[in-house]
Amino acid sequence: MFLDTANVEEIREAASWGVVDGVTTNPTLMMRAGTADLKTNTLKIVDIVQGPVSAEVVATNAAGMVQEAREILSWSAHVFVKIPATTEGLKAMREISTWPNGRVNATLVFSPAQAYLVAKAGATYASVFVGRMDDAGLDGMEVVRQARAIFDNYDFDCRLLAASIRHTAHVVDALLAGADIITVPFGVLQKTIRSPFTDAGLERFLADWA
């Protein structure tokens, strides 16, 4: 499970639970965290999780993406570069994936066909944005299920990542749909461990012990 945030304090707290394997960020999350220093904040996150940390390019053409990716990937062996699922993004992914350190998280995937193409272009992760599709009245989890079947059919060396997770039901549905990784906001992770039955049971045990 990954955490979808750039807030260092949230990451530190969640990492202490022992269930966070990595972190995904984007420019919006960086600004919400109050930082415009992408490198410094990314390396702070790497120090905490010691696992995959994705940082996103802002260029929209392949040459610019490749240039930014070269810089981002030089920061740490734990850092992945997020490249959008566009035609320019595919060009960049194909080149970056040939590098010894070419760790690519293909972002903004909204269809099984896009998932197929980014995997074919050499992406390490394909991030399917479930919640944004649900917001538009589409079935985001069905895209995860279909992408899973495609990846299995073609034996792609690309991990399916369920992103844009809105609530705990999304977490369970993504697990059942075959996502390799789920990236969740801190608030959703907090809710995932909670149950009123657990709280009530604990209160009963404590009352009986008193």
XYZ file of N, CA and C in Angstrom:
630
model
N 0.840 -1.195 0.000
C 0.000 0.000 0.000
C 0.877 1.247 0.000
N 0.500 2.217 -0.846
C 1.191 3.498 -0.904
C 0.318 4.575 -0.271
N 0.957 5.638 0.152
C 0.250 6.804 0.680
C 0.278 7.895 -0.380
N -0.869 8.506 -0.628
C -0.982 9.537 -1.661
C -1.019 10.912 -1.001
N 0.146 11.458 -0.737
C 0.268 12.744 -0.067
C 1.709 13.229 -0.183
N 1.892 14.523 0.022
C 3.251 15.074 0.114
C 3.487 15.662 1.492
N 2.528 15.445 2.399
C 2.631 15.971 3.759
C 3.557 15.077 4.584
N 4.694 15.606 4.953
C 5.717 14.809 5.627
C 5.225 14.270 6.964
N 4.466 15.055 7.701
C 3.982 14.592 9.004
C 2.985 13.449 8.840
N 2.108 13.540 7.849
C 1.187 12.432 7.585
C 1.960 11.175 7.217
N 2.971 11.333 6.394
C 3.770 10.183 5.965
C 4.508 9.563 7.146
N 5.073 10.400 7.995
C 5.796 9.895 9.161
C 4.859 9.097 10.075
N 3.660 9.623 10.305
C 2.700 8.932 11.167
C 2.266 7.608 10.539
N 1.888 7.633 9.270
C 1.428 6.413 8.608
C 2.538 5.369 8.525
N 3.762 5.810 8.286
C 4.889 4.878 8.204
C 5.110 4.158 9.526
N 4.784 4.822 10.624
C 4.972 4.206 11.941
C 4.017 3.036 12.167
N 2.975 2.949 11.375
C 2.031 1.831 11.499
C 2.561 0.557 10.852
N 3.587 0.692 10.009
C 4.199 -0.478 9.396
C 3.472 -1.032 8.187
N 2.583 -0.237 7.571
C 1.815 -0.751 6.434
C 2.048 0.043 5.149
N 2.878 1.066 5.199
C 3.111 1.920 4.031
C 4.392 1.487 3.320
N 4.249 1.095 2.060
C 5.394 0.626 1.281
C 6.024 1.718 0.429
N 5.251 2.767 0.123
C 5.750 3.835 -0.731
C 4.814 5.027 -0.700
N 5.128 6.036 -1.502
C 4.358 7.288 -1.519
C 4.227 7.775 -2.958
N 3.051 8.310 -3.279
C 2.855 8.987 -4.558
C 2.563 10.458 -4.292
N 3.150 11.315 -5.116
C 2.908 12.751 -4.997
C 2.583 13.307 -6.383
N 2.134 14.540 -6.404
C 1.957 15.271 -7.656
C 2.099 16.754 -7.341
N 2.155 17.618 -8.339
C 2.339 19.049 -8.054
C 1.272 19.635 -7.141
N 0.021 19.187 -7.283
C -1.058 19.684 -6.421
C -0.805 19.312 -4.971
N -0.424 18.065 -4.729
C -0.154 17.616 -3.357
C 1.046 18.341 -2.768
N 2.046 18.623 -3.587
C 3.208 19.369 -3.104
C 2.798 20.765 -2.639
N 1.950 21.427 -3.410
C 1.511 22.768 -3.035
C 0.642 22.728 -1.780
N -0.198 21.702 -1.660
C -1.011 21.559 -0.444
C -0.127 21.362 0.779
N 1.007 20.726 0.577
C 1.945 20.504 1.683
C 2.759 21.751 1.988
N 2.555 22.795 1.204
C 3.222 24.070 1.464
C 4.651 24.135 0.983
N 4.973 23.375 -0.064
C 6.343 23.411 -0.572
C 6.352 23.473 -2.092
N 7.275 24.249 -2.621
C 7.499 24.283 -4.062
C 8.852 23.663 -4.397
N 9.542 23.178 -3.356
C 10.859 22.563 -3.538
C 10.672 21.057 -3.691
N 10.462 20.636 -4.917
C 10.146 19.241 -5.193
C 11.239 18.295 -4.718
N 12.482 18.631 -4.997
C 13.582 17.731 -4.646
C 13.712 17.567 -3.140
N 13.730 18.668 -2.406
C 13.912 18.593 -0.955
C 12.801 17.795 -0.303
N 11.552 18.061 -0.695
C 10.438 17.362 -0.064
C 10.421 15.885 -0.447
N 10.753 15.594 -1.694
C 10.796 14.197 -2.128
C 11.841 13.413 -1.346
N 12.999 14.007 -1.130
C 14.056 13.312 -0.389
C 13.710 13.160 1.087
N 12.970 14.101 1.643
C 12.479 13.938 3.019
C 11.570 12.717 3.104
N 10.720 12.565 2.100
C 9.801 11.426 2.070
C 10.572 10.118 1.917
N 11.565 10.105 1.046
C 12.398 8.915 0.855
C 13.052 8.506 2.167
N 13.544 9.471 2.923
C 14.192 9.176 4.202
C 13.237 8.480 5.166
N 11.950 8.812 5.067
C 10.965 8.234 5.981
C 10.559 6.830 5.552
N 10.183 6.665 4.293
C 9.591 5.389 3.873
C 10.609 4.379 3.354
N 11.747 4.856 2.840
C 12.753 3.956 2.265
C 12.126 2.973 1.277
N 11.211 3.502 0.475
C 10.539 2.707 -0.543
C 10.246 3.586 -1.738
N 9.482 3.092 -2.709
C 9.205 3.871 -3.913
C 8.481 5.187 -3.609
N 8.994 6.273 -4.154
C 8.373 7.595 -4.013
C 8.263 8.198 -5.412
N 7.044 8.502 -5.829
C 6.819 9.027 -7.175
C 6.715 10.542 -7.170
N 7.474 11.180 -8.067
C 7.436 12.632 -8.256
C 7.114 12.899 -9.723
N 6.272 13.892 -9.974
C 5.717 14.086 -11.316
C 6.401 15.197 -12.101
N 6.526 14.974 -13.405
C 7.021 16.016 -14.302
C 5.907 17.026 -14.550
N 6.296 18.215 -14.994
C 5.295 19.225 -15.356
C 5.363 19.576 -16.839
N 6.378 19.106 -17.536
C 6.478 19.328 -18.981
C 5.360 18.577 -19.695
N 4.959 19.076 -20.852
C 3.892 18.432 -21.616
C 4.379 17.827 -22.927
N 5.639 18.050 -23.272
C 6.203 17.436 -24.478
C 7.254 16.411 -24.084
N 7.495 15.462 -24.975
C 8.378 14.341 -24.654
C 9.779 14.787 -24.268
N 10.337 15.726 -25.008
C 11.699 16.181 -24.715
C 11.784 16.788 -23.324
N 10.794 17.592 -22.970
C 10.784 18.201 -21.644
C 10.603 17.172 -20.549
N 9.724 16.194 -20.785
C 9.516 15.129 -19.801
C 10.798 14.339 -19.573
N 11.477 14.010 -20.649
C 12.729 13.250 -20.543
C 13.768 14.049 -19.768
N 13.865 15.324 -20.058
C 14.831 16.176 -19.357
C 14.521 16.235 -17.863
N 13.249 16.445 -17.513
C 12.873 16.486 -16.101
C 13.075 15.129 -15.441
N 12.746 14.065 -16.166
C 12.898 12.717 -15.615
C 14.347 12.413 -15.276
N 15.255 12.850 -16.118
C 16.677 12.603 -15.868
C 17.099 13.224 -14.535
N 16.609 14.431 -14.281
C 16.921 15.107 -13.023
C 16.252 14.408 -11.845
N 14.958 14.148 -11.948
C 14.202 13.547 -10.843
C 14.764 12.182 -10.463
N 15.066 11.357 -11.442
C 15.556 10.006 -11.165
C 16.964 9.993 -10.587
N 17.684 11.095 -10.722
C 19.044 11.168 -10.175
C 19.048 11.401 -8.666
N 17.903 11.756 -8.101
C 17.867 12.109 -6.682
C 18.073 10.911 -5.764
N 17.499 9.772 -6.136
C 17.565 8.591 -5.265
C 17.126 7.365 -6.054
N 17.652 6.210 -5.665
C 17.236 4.952 -6.291
C 15.807 4.584 -5.917
N 15.237 5.274 -4.929
C 13.851 5.015 -4.528
C 12.846 5.855 -5.312
N 13.320 6.831 -6.052
C 12.414 7.772 -6.716
C 11.973 7.247 -8.083
N 10.667 7.357 -8.335
C 10.065 7.054 -9.629
C 9.580 8.364 -10.235
N 9.546 8.426 -11.551
C 9.059 9.634 -12.208
C 7.665 9.371 -12.777
N 6.740 10.271 -12.479
C 5.375 10.151 -12.986
C 5.279 10.856 -14.341
N 4.833 10.083 -15.326
C 4.680 10.576 -16.692
C 3.217 10.373 -17.102
N 2.555 11.387 -17.673
C 1.142 11.234 -18.028
C 0.923 10.309 -19.222
N -0.243 9.677 -19.239
C -0.604 8.748 -20.315
C -1.120 9.525 -21.523
N -0.190 10.153 -22.236
C -0.478 10.895 -23.465
C 0.452 10.387 -24.558
N 0.254 10.841 -25.784
C 1.170 10.417 -26.847
C 2.591 10.894 -26.566
N 2.730 12.127 -26.093
C 4.057 12.623 -25.730
C 4.613 11.833 -24.546
N 3.718 11.471 -23.627
C 4.136 10.672 -22.485
C 4.648 9.305 -22.898
N 3.976 8.683 -23.864
C 4.433 7.380 -24.355
C 5.835 7.471 -24.942
N 6.085 8.521 -25.710
C 7.427 8.717 -26.273
C 8.469 8.811 -25.160
N 8.128 9.588 -24.134
C 9.058 9.754 -23.014
C 9.251 8.448 -22.260
N 8.162 7.727 -21.999
C 8.253 6.454 -21.272
C 9.146 5.468 -22.002
N 8.977 5.394 -23.319
C 9.768 4.447 -24.097
C 11.250 4.728 -23.949
N 11.631 6.004 -23.997
C 13.047 6.346 -23.850
C 13.522 6.119 -22.421
N 12.762 6.625 -21.462
C 13.179 6.531 -20.056
C 13.306 5.078 -19.624
N 12.402 4.228 -20.101
C 12.406 2.820 -19.681
C 13.647 2.069 -20.142
N 14.410 2.644 -21.075
C 15.650 1.995 -21.523
C 16.839 2.344 -20.635
N 16.664 3.321 -19.757
C 17.761 3.715 -18.874
C 17.923 2.693 -17.752
N 19.124 2.536 -17.206
C 19.312 1.637 -16.060
C 18.463 2.031 -14.849
N 18.195 3.334 -14.703
C 17.391 3.807 -13.570
C 16.027 4.313 -14.031
N 15.531 3.774 -15.155
C 14.299 4.284 -15.758
C 13.030 3.798 -15.093
N 12.764 4.304 -13.910
C 11.597 3.891 -13.115
C 10.430 4.841 -13.414
N 9.413 4.337 -14.116
C 8.310 5.183 -14.578
C 6.990 4.774 -13.935
N 6.294 5.763 -13.388
C 4.918 5.592 -12.927
C 4.036 6.328 -13.934
N 3.344 5.584 -14.785
C 2.454 6.193 -15.780
C 1.192 6.668 -15.072
N 0.942 7.968 -15.114
C -0.158 8.545 -14.349
C -1.291 9.008 -15.261
N -2.443 9.263 -14.632
C -3.635 9.723 -15.357
C -4.093 8.703 -16.396
N -4.152 7.448 -15.963
C -4.680 6.370 -16.803
C -6.179 6.245 -16.526
N -6.987 6.315 -17.580
C -8.441 6.301 -17.419
C -9.143 5.240 -18.263
N -8.389 4.382 -18.922
C -9.023 3.331 -19.721
C -8.117 2.110 -19.781
N -8.700 0.920 -20.025
C -7.876 -0.277 -20.184
C -6.903 -0.149 -21.356
N -7.326 0.540 -22.417
C -6.444 0.717 -23.575
C -5.224 1.556 -23.215
N -5.440 2.612 -22.433
C -4.301 3.410 -21.976
C -3.369 2.569 -21.111
N -3.947 1.744 -20.239
C -3.130 0.886 -19.380
C -2.272 -0.047 -20.233
N -2.872 -0.608 -21.271
C -2.131 -1.482 -22.185
C -0.970 -0.736 -22.839
N -1.236 0.471 -23.308
C -0.210 1.223 -24.034
C 0.944 1.650 -23.135
N 0.647 2.099 -21.921
C 1.750 2.532 -21.050
C 2.586 1.334 -20.614
N 1.928 0.180 -20.412
C 2.689 -1.026 -20.074
C 3.589 -1.422 -21.240
N 3.054 -1.337 -22.440
C 3.832 -1.682 -23.640
C 4.989 -0.710 -23.847
N 4.800 0.542 -23.409
C 5.851 1.557 -23.551
C 6.936 1.429 -22.493
N 6.736 0.524 -21.528
C 7.790 0.259 -20.559
C 7.588 0.812 -19.170
N 6.373 1.288 -18.860
C 6.121 1.818 -17.519
C 6.265 0.722 -16.464
N 6.757 1.100 -15.307
C 6.864 0.178 -14.174
C 5.536 0.059 -13.454
N 4.847 1.179 -13.304
C 3.514 1.233 -12.707
C 2.553 1.876 -13.700
N 1.295 1.437 -13.673
C 0.216 2.094 -14.418
C -0.828 2.528 -13.400
N -0.974 3.832 -13.219
C -1.863 4.368 -12.185
C -3.236 4.690 -12.763
N -4.220 3.867 -12.397
C -5.602 4.044 -12.850
C -6.339 4.926 -11.847
N -6.911 6.028 -12.323
C -7.548 7.013 -11.451
C -9.025 6.673 -11.245
N -9.270 5.829 -10.262
C -10.601 5.286 -10.013
C -11.604 6.369 -9.622
N -11.270 7.162 -8.620
C -12.210 8.136 -8.089
C -12.637 9.177 -9.096
N -11.712 9.627 -9.905
C -12.065 10.655 -10.895
C -13.048 10.110 -11.922
N -12.907 8.826 -12.263
C -13.880 8.226 -13.176
C -15.239 8.089 -12.506
N -15.246 7.669 -11.245
C -16.508 7.571 -10.513
C -17.186 8.931 -10.421
N -16.395 9.984 -10.211
C -16.950 11.343 -10.139
C -17.671 11.716 -11.431
N -17.206 11.173 -12.546
C -17.794 11.483 -13.853
C -18.912 10.515 -14.232
N -19.300 9.653 -13.283
C -20.373 8.705 -13.538
C -19.936 7.437 -14.231
N -18.635 7.187 -14.284
C -18.097 5.981 -14.902
C -17.735 4.963 -13.822
N -17.438 3.752 -14.237
C -17.070 2.685 -13.301
C -15.550 2.530 -13.299
N -14.898 3.269 -12.416
C -13.445 3.237 -12.359
C -12.888 1.873 -12.015
N -13.584 1.142 -11.151
C -13.067 -0.160 -10.738
C -13.128 -1.178 -11.867
N -14.077 -1.013 -12.781
C -14.138 -1.908 -13.936
C -12.904 -1.730 -14.816
N -12.389 -0.515 -14.878
C -11.151 -0.273 -15.626
C -9.995 -1.028 -14.974
N -9.953 -1.030 -13.647
C -8.917 -1.792 -12.937
C -9.040 -3.273 -13.264
N -10.263 -3.795 -13.227
C -10.469 -5.219 -13.510
C -10.041 -5.574 -14.938
N -10.420 -4.741 -15.893
C -10.062 -5.026 -17.283
C -8.558 -4.880 -17.517
N -7.960 -3.883 -16.899
C -6.506 -3.716 -17.023
C -5.777 -4.915 -16.421
N -6.301 -5.440 -15.307
C -5.698 -6.623 -14.688
C -5.708 -7.806 -15.656
N -6.843 -8.002 -16.309
C -6.957 -9.110 -17.259
C -5.994 -8.930 -18.431
N -5.870 -7.702 -18.916
C -4.953 -7.423 -20.030
C -3.505 -7.686 -19.623
N -3.131 -7.199 -18.452
C -1.753 -7.400 -17.987
C -1.446 -8.883 -17.833
N -2.422 -9.636 -17.324
C -2.216 -11.075 -17.149
C -2.137 -11.787 -18.499
N -2.976 -11.368 -19.439
C -2.974 -11.993 -20.769
C -1.641 -11.810 -21.483
N -1.052 -10.641 -21.324
C 0.171 -10.312 -22.060
C 1.433 -10.430 -21.206
N 1.243 -10.814 -19.956
C 2.373 -11.023 -19.046
C 3.287 -9.802 -18.994
N 2.673 -8.613 -18.905
C 3.444 -7.378 -18.831
C 4.187 -7.279 -17.504
N 5.392 -6.762 -17.566
C 6.161 -6.490 -16.349
C 5.838 -5.069 -15.884
N 4.569 -4.844 -15.591
C 4.074 -3.530 -15.172
C 3.072 -3.766 -14.054
N 3.218 -3.033 -12.974
C 2.343 -3.232 -11.820
C 1.153 -2.281 -11.900
N -0.023 -2.824 -11.625
C -1.270 -2.070 -11.709
C -1.519 -1.350 -10.388
N -1.609 -0.032 -10.469
C -1.746 0.797 -9.275
C -3.105 1.497 -9.300
N -3.916 1.271 -8.279
C -5.213 1.944 -8.154
C -5.012 3.262 -7.422
N -5.336 4.359 -8.098
C -5.130 5.698 -7.546
C -6.459 6.446 -7.484
N -6.402 7.677 -6.978
C -7.608 8.490 -6.814
C -8.639 7.720 -5.992
N -8.190 7.235 -4.855
C -9.036 6.457 -3.950
C -9.791 7.414 -3.033
N -11.114 7.298 -3.022
C -11.947 8.254 -2.298
C -12.390 7.779 -0.914
N -12.536 6.457 -0.747
C -13.110 5.941 0.497
C -12.674 4.488 0.702
N -13.052 3.938 1.856
C -12.591 2.593 2.206
C -13.170 1.523 1.284
N -14.369 1.745 0.750
C -14.937 0.768 -0.187
C -14.061 0.654 -1.430
N -13.484 1.761 -1.854
C -12.550 1.726 -2.982
C -11.350 0.835 -2.667
N -10.872 0.900 -1.431
C -9.711 0.095 -1.040
C -10.019 -1.384 -1.212
N -11.145 -1.819 -0.657
C -11.529 -3.228 -0.742
C -11.791 -3.632 -2.187
N -12.515 -2.794 -2.912
C -12.831 -3.112 -4.307
C -11.562 -3.238 -5.152
N -10.587 -2.369 -4.910
C -9.340 -2.421 -5.674
C -8.560 -3.696 -5.371
N -8.567 -4.105 -4.117
C -7.904 -5.354 -3.748
C -8.558 -6.537 -4.456
N -9.892 -6.551 -4.465
C -10.620 -7.643 -5.109
C -10.485 -7.602 -6.629
N -10.294 -6.398 -7.181
C -10.180 -6.245 -8.635
C -8.806 -6.636 -9.159
N -7.856 -6.843 -8.252
C -6.539 -7.308 -8.675
C -5.470 -6.250 -8.790
N -5.698 -5.078 -8.190
C -4.649 -4.055 -8.192
C -3.436 -4.570 -7.427
N -2.250 -4.359 -7.978
C -1.026 -4.753 -7.275
C -0.743 -3.816 -6.113
N -1.083 -2.554 -6.306
C -0.805 -1.510 -5.324
C -2.013 -0.588 -5.253
N -2.294 -0.082 -4.064
C -3.316 0.943 -3.883
C -2.636 2.133 -3.232
N -2.861 3.326 -3.764
C -2.320 4.524 -3.119
C -3.481 5.330 -2.558
N -3.430 5.621 -1.270
C -4.578 6.209 -0.582
C -4.190 7.489 0.148
N -5.105 8.451 0.231
C -4.867 9.621 1.079
C -4.790 9.192 2.543
N -4.135 10.006 3.353
C -3.968 9.675 4.766
C -5.316 9.494 5.450
N -6.281 10.347 5.132
C -7.598 10.248 5.759
C -8.282 8.928 5.474
N -8.143 8.421 4.261
C -8.737 7.130 3.915
C -8.018 6.006 4.648
N -6.704 6.095 4.750
C -5.955 5.075 5.486
C -6.398 5.032 6.940
N -6.608 6.192 7.546
C -7.086 6.242 8.928
C -8.427 5.529 9.068
N -9.335 5.782 8.131
C -10.668 5.178 8.199
C -10.630 3.677 7.937
N -9.640 3.219 7.161
C -9.572 1.809 6.788
C -9.353 0.905 7.997
N -8.622 1.374 8.990
C -8.351 0.552 10.170
C -9.461 0.641 11.209
N -10.342 1.617 11.062
C -11.352 1.844 12.093
C -12.614 1.011 11.870
N -13.197 0.565 12.981
C -14.502 -0.100 12.962
C -15.181 0.160 14.293
N -16.457 0.543 14.289
C -17.157 0.749 15.558
C -17.246 -0.532 16.377
N -17.233 -1.676 15.698
C -17.290 -2.945 16.416
C -15.985 -3.211 17.170
N -14.864 -2.828 16.553
C -13.581 -2.951 17.242
C -13.556 -2.062 18.476
N -14.025 -0.818 18.319
C -14.053 0.119 19.449
C -14.950 -0.400 20.563
N -16.130 -0.903 20.184
C -17.069 -1.409 21.187
C -16.507 -2.638 21.889
N -15.859 -3.508 21.112
C -15.274 -4.699 21.711
C -14.166 -4.361 22.678
N -13.342 -3.381 22.318
C -12.261 -2.960 23.199
C -12.805 -2.356 24.483
N -13.841 -1.525 24.350
C -14.456 -0.923 25.539
C -15.019 -2.002 26.458
N -15.621 -3.026 25.870
C -16.192 -4.114 26.676
C -15.099 -4.872 27.416
N -14.006 -5.179 26.712
C -12.903 -5.886 27.357
C -12.333 -5.077 28.520
N -12.154 -3.777 28.287
C -11.594 -2.917 29.335
C -12.539 -2.800 30.515
N -13.846 -2.727 30.221
C -14.835 -2.641 31.301
C -14.847 -3.927 32.121
N -14.757 -5.060 31.448
C -14.751 -6.345 32.152
C -13.490 -6.517 32.991
N -12.375 -5.947 32.515
C -11.104 -6.094 33.220
C -11.017 -5.176 34.430
N -11.755 -4.074 34.380
C -11.669 -3.068 35.460
C -12.183 -3.624 36.791
